[in-house]
PDB file of C-alpha atoms in Angstrom:
ATOM      1  CA  MET A   1      -0.579  27.398   6.573  1.00  0.00           C
ATOM      2  CA  ALA A   2      -0.710  24.385   9.008  1.00  0.00           C
ATOM      3  CA  LEU A   3      -1.672  21.124   7.535  1.00  0.00           C
ATOM      4  CA  ARG A   4      -4.367  18.930   9.020  1.00  0.00           C
ATOM      5  CA  PRO A   5      -3.168  15.862  10.839  1.00  0.00           C
ATOM      6  CA  ILE A   6      -2.975  12.622   8.964  1.00  0.00           C
ATOM      7  CA  LEU A   7      -5.255  10.007  10.575  1.00  0.00           C
ATOM      8  CA  TYR A   8      -3.964   6.465  10.358  1.00  0.00           C
ATOM      9  CA  HIS A   9      -5.383   3.037  11.045  1.00  0.00           C
ATOM     10  CA  ILE A  10      -3.532  -0.267  11.418  1.00  0.00           C
ATOM     11  CA  PHE A  11      -5.605  -3.408  10.661  1.00  0.00           C
ATOM     12  CA  PRO A  12      -4.871  -6.351  12.933  1.00  0.00           C
ATOM     13  CA  LYS A  13      -5.560  -9.159  10.471  1.00  0.00           C
ATOM     14  CA  PRO A  14      -4.845  -9.530   6.735  1.00  0.00           C
ATOM     15  CA  LEU A  15      -7.664  -8.111   4.581  1.00  0.00           C
ATOM     16  CA  PRO A  16      -9.287  -9.592   1.494  1.00  0.00           C
ATOM     17  CA  TYR A  17      -8.443  -7.312  -1.401  1.00  0.00           C
ATOM     18  CA  LEU A  18     -11.832  -6.388  -2.723  1.00  0.00           C
ATOM     19  CA  PRO A  19     -13.349  -5.207   0.591  1.00  0.00           C
ATOM     20  CA  ALA A  20     -10.225  -3.141   1.116  1.00  0.00           C
ATOM     21  CA  LEU A  21     -10.582  -1.647  -2.379  1.00  0.00           C
ATOM     22  CA  ALA A  22     -14.254  -0.882  -1.610  1.00  0.00           C
ATOM     23  CA  LEU A  23     -13.139   0.841   1.620  1.00  0.00           C
ATOM     24  CA  GLN A  24     -10.767   3.035  -0.344  1.00  0.00           C
ATOM     25  CA  GLU A  25     -13.599   4.019  -2.710  1.00  0.00           C
ATOM     26  CA  ARG A  26     -15.917   4.745   0.218  1.00  0.00           C
ATOM     27  CA  ILE A  27     -13.420   7.025   1.873  1.00  0.00           C
ATOM     28  CA  HIS A  28     -12.742   8.719  -1.462  1.00  0.00           C
ATOM     29  CA  SER A  29     -16.460   9.406  -1.818  1.00  0.00           C
ATOM     30  CA  ILE A  30     -16.610  10.841   1.673  1.00  0.00           C
ATOM     31  CA  GLN A  31     -13.693  13.121   1.000  1.00  0.00           C
ATOM     32  CA  ALA A  32     -15.038  14.240  -2.322  1.00  0.00           C
ATOM     33  CA  ARG A  33     -18.530  14.889  -0.879  1.00  0.00           C
ATOM     34  CA  SER A  34     -17.185  17.193   1.811  1.00  0.00           C
ATOM     35  CA  ARG A  35     -15.560  19.608  -0.700  1.00  0.00           C
ATOM     36  CA  ASP A  36     -17.273  22.898  -1.634  1.00  0.00           C
ATOM     37  CA  HIS A  37     -18.280  22.256  -5.238  1.00  0.00           C
ATOM     38  CA  ASP A  38     -19.277  25.853  -5.761  1.00  0.00           C
ATOM     39  CA  LYS A  39     -15.685  26.976  -5.648  1.00  0.00           C
ATOM     40  CA  PRO A  40     -12.518  25.902  -7.480  1.00  0.00           C
ATOM     41  CA  PRO A  41     -10.607  23.353  -5.380  1.00  0.00           C
ATOM     42  CA  SER A  42      -7.796  25.729  -4.311  1.00  0.00           C
ATOM     43  CA  GLN A  43      -5.607  25.018  -1.240  1.00  0.00           C
ATOM     44  CA  THR A  44      -7.118  27.977   0.610  1.00  0.00           C
ATOM     45  CA  ALA A  45     -10.702  26.936  -0.059  1.00  0.00           C
ATOM     46  CA  LEU A  46     -10.051  23.361   0.907  1.00  0.00           C
ATOM     47  CA  GLN A  47      -8.681  24.362   4.290  1.00  0.00           C
ATOM     48  CA  MET A  48     -12.311  24.978   5.262  1.00  0.00           C
ATOM     49  CA  SER A  49     -13.441  21.490   4.253  1.00  0.00           C
ATOM     50  CA  THR A  50     -13.883  18.812   6.904  1.00  0.00           C
ATOM     51  CA  HIS A  51     -12.664  15.670   5.235  1.00  0.00           C
ATOM     52  CA  PRO A  52      -9.600  14.023   6.792  1.00  0.00           C
ATOM     53  CA  ASP A  53      -6.485  12.720   5.163  1.00  0.00           C
ATOM     54  CA  ILE A  54      -6.384   9.004   5.867  1.00  0.00           C
ATOM     55  CA  LEU A  55      -3.509   6.465   5.922  1.00  0.00           C
ATOM     56  CA  LEU A  56      -4.462   2.765   5.992  1.00  0.00           C
ATOM     57  CA  LEU A  57      -1.698   0.303   6.919  1.00  0.00           C
ATOM     58  CA  LEU A  58      -2.334  -3.356   6.529  1.00  0.00           C
ATOM     59  CA  GLU A  59      -1.514  -6.780   5.151  1.00  0.00           C
ATOM     60  CA  HIS A  60      -3.603  -8.431   2.474  1.00  0.00           C
ATOM     61  CA  ARG A  61      -4.591 -12.045   2.183  1.00  0.00           C
ATOM     62  CA  PRO A  62      -2.732 -13.590  -0.827  1.00  0.00           C
ATOM     63  CA  VAL A  63      -3.794 -11.768  -3.988  1.00  0.00           C
ATOM     64  CA  TYR A  64      -2.354 -10.921  -7.437  1.00  0.00           C
ATOM     65  CA  THR A  65      -3.435  -7.524  -8.784  1.00  0.00           C
ATOM     66  CA  ALA A  66      -3.110  -6.350 -12.338  1.00  0.00           C
ATOM     67  CA  GLY A  67      -2.660  -2.718 -13.364  1.00  0.00           C
ATOM     68  CA  ARG A  68      -3.875  -0.739 -16.380  1.00  0.00           C
ATOM     69  CA  ARG A  69      -0.953  -1.471 -18.683  1.00  0.00           C
ATOM     70  CA  GLN A  70      -2.082  -5.020 -19.725  1.00  0.00           C
ATOM     71  CA  ASP A  71      -4.477  -5.963 -22.502  1.00  0.00           C
ATOM     72  CA  ALA A  72      -7.630  -8.045 -22.092  1.00  0.00           C
ATOM     73  CA  GLN A  73      -6.216 -11.299 -23.583  1.00  0.00           C
ATOM     74  CA  GLU A  74      -3.051 -11.079 -21.460  1.00  0.00           C
ATOM     75  CA  LEU A  75      -5.189 -10.427 -18.280  1.00  0.00           C
ATOM     76  CA  ASP A  76      -7.414 -13.402 -18.948  1.00  0.00           C
ATOM     77  CA  GLU A  77      -4.530 -15.843 -19.460  1.00  0.00           C
ATOM     78  CA  GLU A  78      -2.800 -14.536 -16.385  1.00  0.00           C
ATOM     79  CA  ARG A  79      -5.968 -14.765 -14.240  1.00  0.00           C
ATOM     80  CA  ARG A  80      -6.614 -18.376 -15.167  1.00  0.00           C
ATOM     81  CA  ARG A  81      -2.970 -19.327 -14.401  1.00  0.00           C
ATOM     82  CA  LEU A  82      -2.612 -17.474 -11.108  1.00  0.00           C
ATOM     83  CA  GLU A  83      -5.902 -18.433  -9.495  1.00  0.00           C
ATOM     84  CA  LYS A  84      -4.579 -22.026  -9.446  1.00  0.00           C
ATOM     85  CA  SER A  85      -1.994 -20.948  -6.815  1.00  0.00           C
ATOM     86  CA  GLY A  86      -4.643 -20.444  -4.073  1.00  0.00           C
ATOM     87  CA  ALA A  87      -4.455 -16.619  -4.262  1.00  0.00           C
ATOM     88  CA  GLU A  88      -7.093 -14.236  -5.437  1.00  0.00           C
ATOM     89  CA  TRP A  89      -6.603 -12.332  -8.727  1.00  0.00           C
ATOM     90  CA  VAL A  90      -8.038  -8.859  -9.250  1.00  0.00           C
ATOM     91  CA  ALA A  91      -7.827  -6.281 -12.075  1.00  0.00           C
ATOM     92  CA  THR A  92      -7.432  -2.740 -10.727  1.00  0.00           C
ATOM     93  CA  GLN A  93      -7.224   0.860 -11.971  1.00  0.00           C
ATOM     94  CA  ARG A  94      -3.863   1.641 -10.436  1.00  0.00           C
ATOM     95  CA  GLY A  95      -0.761   2.284 -12.578  1.00  0.00           C
ATOM     96  CA  GLY A  96       1.732  -0.479 -13.415  1.00  0.00           C
ATOM     97  CA  GLU A  97       1.450  -4.224 -14.164  1.00  0.00           C
ATOM     98  CA  THR A  98       0.832  -7.351 -12.084  1.00  0.00           C
ATOM     99  CA  THR A  99       2.058  -7.533  -8.546  1.00  0.00           C
ATOM    100  CA  TYR A 100       1.423  -9.637  -5.436  1.00  0.00           C
ATOM    101  CA  HIS A 101       0.152  -8.657  -2.012  1.00  0.00           C
ATOM    102  CA  GLY A 102       0.044 -10.945   1.023  1.00  0.00           C
ATOM    103  CA  PRO A 103       1.063 -11.560   4.667  1.00  0.00           C
ATOM    104  CA  GLY A 104       4.580 -10.538   5.429  1.00  0.00           C
ATOM    105  CA  GLN A 105       4.249  -7.430   3.323  1.00  0.00           C
ATOM    106  CA  ILE A 106       3.073  -4.017   4.596  1.00  0.00           C
ATOM    107  CA  VAL A 107       0.611  -2.228   2.274  1.00  0.00           C
ATOM    108  CA  GLY A 108      -0.075   1.445   2.737  1.00  0.00           C
ATOM    109  CA  TYR A 109      -3.030   3.239   1.260  1.00  0.00           C
ATOM    110  CA  PRO A 110      -2.563   7.074   1.717  1.00  0.00           C
ATOM    111  CA  LEU A 111      -5.922   8.655   0.967  1.00  0.00           C
ATOM    112  CA  PHE A 112      -4.830  12.325   0.788  1.00  0.00           C
ATOM    113  CA  ASP A 113      -6.132  15.574  -0.674  1.00  0.00           C
ATOM    114  CA  LEU A 114      -3.073  16.765  -2.559  1.00  0.00           C
ATOM    115  CA  THR A 115      -4.476  20.164  -3.398  1.00  0.00           C
ATOM    116  CA  ARG A 116      -5.136  20.948   0.242  1.00  0.00           C
ATOM    117  CA  MET A 117      -1.632  19.717   1.119  1.00  0.00           C
ATOM    118  CA  GLY A 118      -0.228  21.932  -1.556  1.00  0.00           C
ATOM    119  CA  ILE A 119       1.718  19.149  -3.402  1.00  0.00           C
ATOM    120  CA  ARG A 120       1.572  17.678  -6.863  1.00  0.00           C
ATOM    121  CA  THR A 121       1.135  14.002  -7.852  1.00  0.00           C
ATOM    122  CA  ARG A 122       4.834  13.539  -8.678  1.00  0.00           C
ATOM    123  CA  ASP A 123       5.869  15.093  -5.348  1.00  0.00           C
ATOM    124  CA  HIS A 124       3.537  12.633  -3.614  1.00  0.00           C
ATOM    125  CA  VAL A 125       5.150   9.662  -5.301  1.00  0.00           C
ATOM    126  CA  CYS A 126       8.604  11.038  -4.561  1.00  0.00           C
ATOM    127  CA  ARG A 127       7.815  11.596  -0.913  1.00  0.00           C
ATOM    128  CA  THR A 128       6.487   8.027  -0.658  1.00  0.00           C
ATOM    129  CA  GLN A 129       9.672   6.663  -2.250  1.00  0.00           C
ATOM    130  CA  THR A 130      11.817   8.799   0.106  1.00  0.00           C
ATOM    131  CA  LEU A 131       9.814   7.549   3.122  1.00  0.00           C
ATOM    132  CA  LEU A 132      10.319   3.867   2.108  1.00  0.00           C
ATOM    133  CA  LYS A 133      14.027   4.394   1.453  1.00  0.00           C
ATOM    134  CA  ASN A 134      14.469   6.085   4.843  1.00  0.00           C
ATOM    135  CA  PHE A 135      12.537   3.204   6.460  1.00  0.00           C
ATOM    136  CA  VAL A 136      14.791   0.601   4.883  1.00  0.00           C
ATOM    137  CA  GLN A 137      18.117   2.404   5.508  1.00  0.00           C
ATOM    138  CA  GLN A 138      17.466   4.133   8.933  1.00  0.00           C
ATOM    139  CA  ARG A 139      15.222   1.542  10.565  1.00  0.00           C
ATOM    140  CA  HIS A 140      16.870  -1.618   9.198  1.00  0.00           C
ATOM    141  CA  HIS A 141      20.348  -0.502   8.098  1.00  0.00           C
ATOM    142  CA  VAL A 142      19.748  -2.140   4.726  1.00  0.00           C
ATOM    143  CA  PRO A 143      21.517  -0.461   1.784  1.00  0.00           C
ATOM    144  CA  VAL A 144      19.403   0.818  -1.030  1.00  0.00           C
ATOM    145  CA  TYR A 145      20.333   0.518  -4.720  1.00  0.00           C
ATOM    146  CA  GLU A 146      19.536   3.678  -6.707  1.00  0.00           C
ATOM    147  CA  SER A 147      17.440   2.465  -9.625  1.00  0.00           C
ATOM    148  CA  ALA A 148      15.969   4.321 -12.605  1.00  0.00           C
ATOM    149  CA  HIS A 149      12.657   2.537 -11.804  1.00  0.00           C
ATOM    150  CA  THR A 150      10.090   3.728  -9.229  1.00  0.00           C
ATOM    151  CA  GLY A 151      10.188   1.722  -6.003  1.00  0.00           C
ATOM    152  CA  VAL A 152      12.940   0.689  -3.624  1.00  0.00           C
ATOM    153  CA  PHE A 153      15.692  -1.743  -4.642  1.00  0.00           C
ATOM    154  CA  PHE A 154      18.249  -3.765  -2.728  1.00  0.00           C
ATOM    155  CA  SER A 155      20.197  -4.373  -5.921  1.00  0.00           C
ATOM    156  CA  ASP A 156      19.747  -3.871  -9.668  1.00  0.00           C
ATOM    157  CA  THR A 157      17.851  -7.194  -9.714  1.00  0.00           C
ATOM    158  CA  GLU A 158      16.152  -7.250  -6.299  1.00  0.00           C
ATOM    159  CA  LYS A 159      13.168  -5.080  -5.460  1.00  0.00           C
ATOM    160  CA  LEU A 160      11.997  -4.447  -1.865  1.00  0.00           C
ATOM    161  CA  ALA A 161       9.061  -2.083  -2.374  1.00  0.00           C
ATOM    162  CA  SER A 162       6.631  -1.037  -5.130  1.00  0.00           C
ATOM    163  CA  ILE A 163       4.566   2.132  -5.576  1.00  0.00           C
ATOM    164  CA  GLY A 164       1.353   2.370  -7.617  1.00  0.00           C
ATOM    165  CA  MET A 165      -0.879   5.441  -7.169  1.00  0.00           C
ATOM    166  CA  GLN A 166      -4.176   6.605  -8.506  1.00  0.00           C
ATOM    167  CA  VAL A 167      -5.149  10.312  -8.315  1.00  0.00           C
ATOM    168  CA  ARG A 168      -8.661  11.581  -9.137  1.00  0.00           C
ATOM    169  CA  HIS A 169      -9.403  15.278  -8.711  1.00  0.00           C
ATOM    170  CA  SER A 170      -6.303  15.525  -6.496  1.00  0.00           C
ATOM    171  CA  LEU A 171      -7.616  12.807  -4.114  1.00  0.00           C
ATOM    172  CA  THR A 172      -5.188   9.794  -3.914  1.00  0.00           C
ATOM    173  CA  SER A 173      -5.850   6.092  -3.565  1.00  0.00           C
ATOM    174  CA  HIS A 174      -3.797   2.863  -3.794  1.00  0.00           C
ATOM    175  CA  GLY A 175      -0.198   3.431  -2.560  1.00  0.00           C
ATOM    176  CA  PHE A 176       2.803   1.205  -1.760  1.00  0.00           C
ATOM    177  CA  ALA A 177       3.833  -2.255  -0.689  1.00  0.00           C
ATOM    178  CA  ILE A 178       7.036  -3.242   1.005  1.00  0.00           C
ATOM    179  CA  ASN A 179       8.173  -6.785   1.723  1.00  0.00           C
ATOM    180  CA  ILE A 180       9.149  -7.235   5.357  1.00  0.00           C
ATOM    181  CA  THR A 181       9.460 -11.050   5.887  1.00  0.00           C
ATOM    182  CA  SER A 182      10.247 -13.553   3.151  1.00  0.00           C
ATOM    183  CA  GLU A 183       6.773 -15.109   3.111  1.00  0.00           C
ATOM    184  CA  PRO A 184       5.737 -13.147   0.014  1.00  0.00           C
ATOM    185  CA  LEU A 185       8.721 -14.196  -2.106  1.00  0.00           C
ATOM    186  CA  SER A 186       7.506 -17.595  -3.312  1.00  0.00           C
ATOM    187  CA  TRP A 187       4.301 -15.966  -4.449  1.00  0.00           C
ATOM    188  CA  PHE A 188       6.285 -13.303  -6.381  1.00  0.00           C
ATOM    189  CA  ASN A 189       8.216 -15.998  -8.121  1.00  0.00           C
ATOM    190  CA  GLN A 190       5.081 -16.947 -10.048  1.00  0.00           C
ATOM    191  CA  VAL A 191       4.958 -13.654 -11.993  1.00  0.00           C
ATOM    192  CA  VAL A 192       7.110 -10.982 -13.651  1.00  0.00           C
ATOM    193  CA  ALA A 193       6.428  -8.524 -10.913  1.00  0.00           C
ATOM    194  CA  CYS A 194       5.605  -5.028 -12.152  1.00  0.00           C
ATOM    195  CA  GLY A 195       6.647  -5.991 -15.645  1.00  0.00           C
ATOM    196  CA  LEU A 196      10.443  -6.028 -14.848  1.00  0.00           C
ATOM    197  CA  ALA A 197      11.658  -9.305 -16.338  1.00  0.00           C
ATOM    198  CA  ASP A 198      15.190  -9.141 -14.856  1.00  0.00           C
ATOM    199  CA  VAL A 199      14.057  -8.188 -11.372  1.00  0.00           C
ATOM    200  CA  ARG A 200      12.870 -10.438  -8.593  1.00  0.00           C
ATOM    201  CA  ALA A 201      11.254  -9.625  -5.274  1.00  0.00           C
ATOM    202  CA  ALA A 202      13.371  -9.291  -2.098  1.00  0.00           C
ATOM    203  CA  SER A 203      12.382  -8.584   1.493  1.00  0.00           C
ATOM    204  CA  ILE A 204      14.060  -6.757   4.371  1.00  0.00           C
ATOM    205  CA  GLN A 205      14.477 -10.215   5.984  1.00  0.00           C
ATOM    206  CA  SER A 206      16.217 -11.650   2.859  1.00  0.00           C
ATOM    207  CA  ALA A 207      18.357  -8.560   2.460  1.00  0.00           C
ATOM    208  CA  LYS A 208      19.566  -8.787   6.084  1.00  0.00           C
ATOM    209  CA  GLU A 209      20.343 -12.501   5.602  1.00  0.00           C
ATOM    210  CA  LYS A 210      22.335 -11.765   2.458  1.00  0.00           C
ATOM    211  CA  SER A 211      24.301  -9.145   4.451  1.00  0.00           C
ATOM    212  CA  ASN A 212      24.949 -11.827   7.202  1.00  0.00           C
ATOM    213  CA  GLU A 213      22.979  -9.649   9.671  1.00  0.00           C
ATOM    214  CA  LYS A 214      20.978 -11.638  12.193  1.00  0.00           C
ATOM    215  CA  GLY A 215      18.505  -9.964  14.512  1.00  0.00           C
ATOM    216  CA  GLN A 216      15.122 -10.376  16.149  1.00  0.00           C
ATOM    217  CA  GLU A 217      12.153 -11.664  14.177  1.00  0.00           C
ATOM    218  CA  LEU A 218      10.540  -8.731  12.414  1.00  0.00           C
ATOM    219  CA  ASP A 219       7.168  -7.662  13.971  1.00  0.00           C
ATOM    220  CA  ILE A 220       4.779  -6.460  11.183  1.00  0.00           C
ATOM    221  CA  LEU A 221       2.597  -4.532  13.615  1.00  0.00           C
ATOM    222  CA  GLN A 222       5.598  -2.670  15.076  1.00  0.00           C
ATOM    223  CA  GLU A 223       6.973  -1.969  11.595  1.00  0.00           C
ATOM    224  CA  ARG A 224       3.565  -0.391  10.636  1.00  0.00           C
ATOM    225  CA  LYS A 225       3.703   1.860  13.683  1.00  0.00           C
ATOM    226  CA  VAL A 226       7.134   3.055  12.663  1.00  0.00           C
ATOM    227  CA  LEU A 227       5.912   3.743   9.109  1.00  0.00           C
ATOM    228  CA  ALA A 228       2.955   5.772  10.384  1.00  0.00           C
ATOM    229  CA  LYS A 229       5.284   7.980  12.379  1.00  0.00           C
ATOM    230  CA  MET A 230       7.563   8.490   9.425  1.00  0.00           C
ATOM    231  CA  TYR A 231       4.619   9.640   7.269  1.00  0.00           C
ATOM    232  CA  GLY A 232       4.147  12.548   9.582  1.00  0.00           C
ATOM    233  CA  GLU A 233       7.814  13.453   9.362  1.00  0.00           C
ATOM    234  CA  VAL A 234       7.995  13.308   5.564  1.00  0.00           C
ATOM    235  CA  TYR A 235       4.790  15.165   5.004  1.00  0.00           C
ATOM    236  CA  GLY A 236       5.492  17.748   7.688  1.00  0.00           C
ATOM    237  CA  THR A 237       2.339  17.241   9.774  1.00  0.00           C
ATOM    238  CA  GLU A 238       0.993  15.454  12.865  1.00  0.00           C
ATOM    239  CA  ILE A 239       0.060  11.827  12.659  1.00  0.00           C
ATOM    240  CA  GLU A 240      -2.843  10.641  14.806  1.00  0.00           C
ATOM    241  CA  PRO A 241      -4.810   7.355  15.124  1.00  0.00           C
ATOM    242  CA  LEU A 242      -8.184   7.250  13.457  1.00  0.00           C
ATOM    243  CA  SER A 243     -10.950   7.469  16.127  1.00  0.00           C
ATOM    244  CA  PRO A 244     -14.711   6.877  16.409  1.00  0.00           C
ATOM    245  CA  GLN A 245     -15.138  10.671  16.137  1.00  0.00           C
ATOM    246  CA  GLN A 246     -14.756  10.170  12.344  1.00  0.00           C
ATOM    247  CA  GLU A 247     -17.958   8.121  12.581  1.00  0.00           C
ATOM    248  CA  GLU A 248     -18.637   7.288   8.935  1.00  0.00           C
ATOM    249  CA  ILE A 249     -15.058   6.278   8.128  1.00  0.00           C
ATOM    250  CA  TRP A 250     -14.644   4.460  11.479  1.00  0.00           C
ATOM    251  CA  ASP A 251     -17.791   2.383  10.773  1.00  0.00           C
ATOM    252  CA  ALA A 252     -16.528   1.514   7.343  1.00  0.00           C
ATOM    253  CA  VAL A 253     -13.165   0.417   8.680  1.00  0.00           C
ATOM    254  CA  LYS A 254     -14.783  -1.782  11.330  1.00  0.00           C
ATOM    255  CA  GLU A 255     -17.001  -3.468   8.688  1.00  0.00           C
ATOM    256  CA  VAL A 256     -13.937  -4.485   6.760  1.00  0.00           C
ATOM    257  CA  GLU A 257     -12.208  -5.694   9.946  1.00  0.00           C
ATOM    258  CA  GLU A 258     -15.219  -7.940  10.602  1.00  0.00           C
ATOM    259  CA  ILE A 259     -14.922  -9.394   7.064  1.00  0.00           C
ATOM    260  CA  ALA A 260     -11.263 -10.201   7.797  1.00  0.00           C
ATOM    261  CA  ASN A 261     -12.187 -11.835  11.117  1.00  0.00           C
ATOM    262  CA  LYS A 262     -14.596 -14.208   9.326  1.00  0.00           C
ATOM    263  CA  ALA A 263     -12.304 -15.032   6.429  1.00  0.00           C
ATOM    264  CA  GLY A 264     -10.296 -17.619   8.329  1.00  0.00           C
ATOM    265  CA  ASP A 265      -6.812 -18.877   7.443  1.00  0.00           C
ATOM    266  CA  TRP A 266      -4.939 -18.400   4.200  1.00  0.00           C
ATOM    267  CA  PRO A 267      -2.304 -20.459   2.315  1.00  0.00           C
ATOM    268  CA  ARG A 268       1.237 -19.654   3.364  1.00  0.00           C
ATOM    269  CA  ALA A 269       2.703 -20.547  -0.032  1.00  0.00           C
ATOM    270  CA  PRO A 270       1.384 -21.256  -3.547  1.00  0.00           C
ATOM    271  CA  VAL A 271      -0.544 -24.474  -3.651  1.00  0.00           C
ATOM    272  CA  ARG A 272       1.621 -25.924  -6.351  1.00  0.00           C
ATOM    273  CA  SER A 273       3.907 -24.798  -9.122  1.00  0.00           C
ATOM    274  CA  ILE A 274       1.911 -22.879 -11.688  1.00  0.00           C
ATOM    275  CA  ASN A 275       4.613 -22.175 -14.321  1.00  0.00           C
TER     276      ASN A 275
END
């Protein structure tokens, strides 16, 4: 049974976190609404539904996000400390612990119907991890360290990419983040990223430098186009740009882009040491 194409959108400017989170929720609602609630959500039944599978590729403005594994006191102490850096701080419903998102890092939000695709949650996570490993190794010729932890590692103590998914009624949200340039690294140094005390953040740029490989400056826009294409290959379907034909989702995307346009500049590094 042929899969529907994945529709992707690349945002031209870094997005504030909360409007991007609200956009995910809006798309999730559109997808859920289009299902036939009179029937069990089987793969065959869902082939008749009209909702698209969406891939959002973007950068965020500087923000720390906390996952579900932290208690209230820990979160409050962390929030007060990290907000002094000049970044936002947001508690989320994704898995995992605190991490950072910001310019120089590609964030991907795959908003997929797993039942219609015929895959399980664990398979979705594994495919995402495979895609990111392929991107690092095949696109950039950077070796990958095989870790027992989820994500992509350059060594046992250096992490290039993180994965944190949420799945509700087989509809996915949240996704992955991969450091391309070294701009995010000083922000990551302010936290124990993802709860791994002995691991620090790395980027494709820093990995290349450590391997004494010099090349052209990395273009975040072009890297996102490559990742979009690779999604189609890993999920075995066509990948097409989101268009105004998807009117409700298109309008929601454009609203968030307008918020990003009005947000202005952002700090390129933490305002001061916050340790």
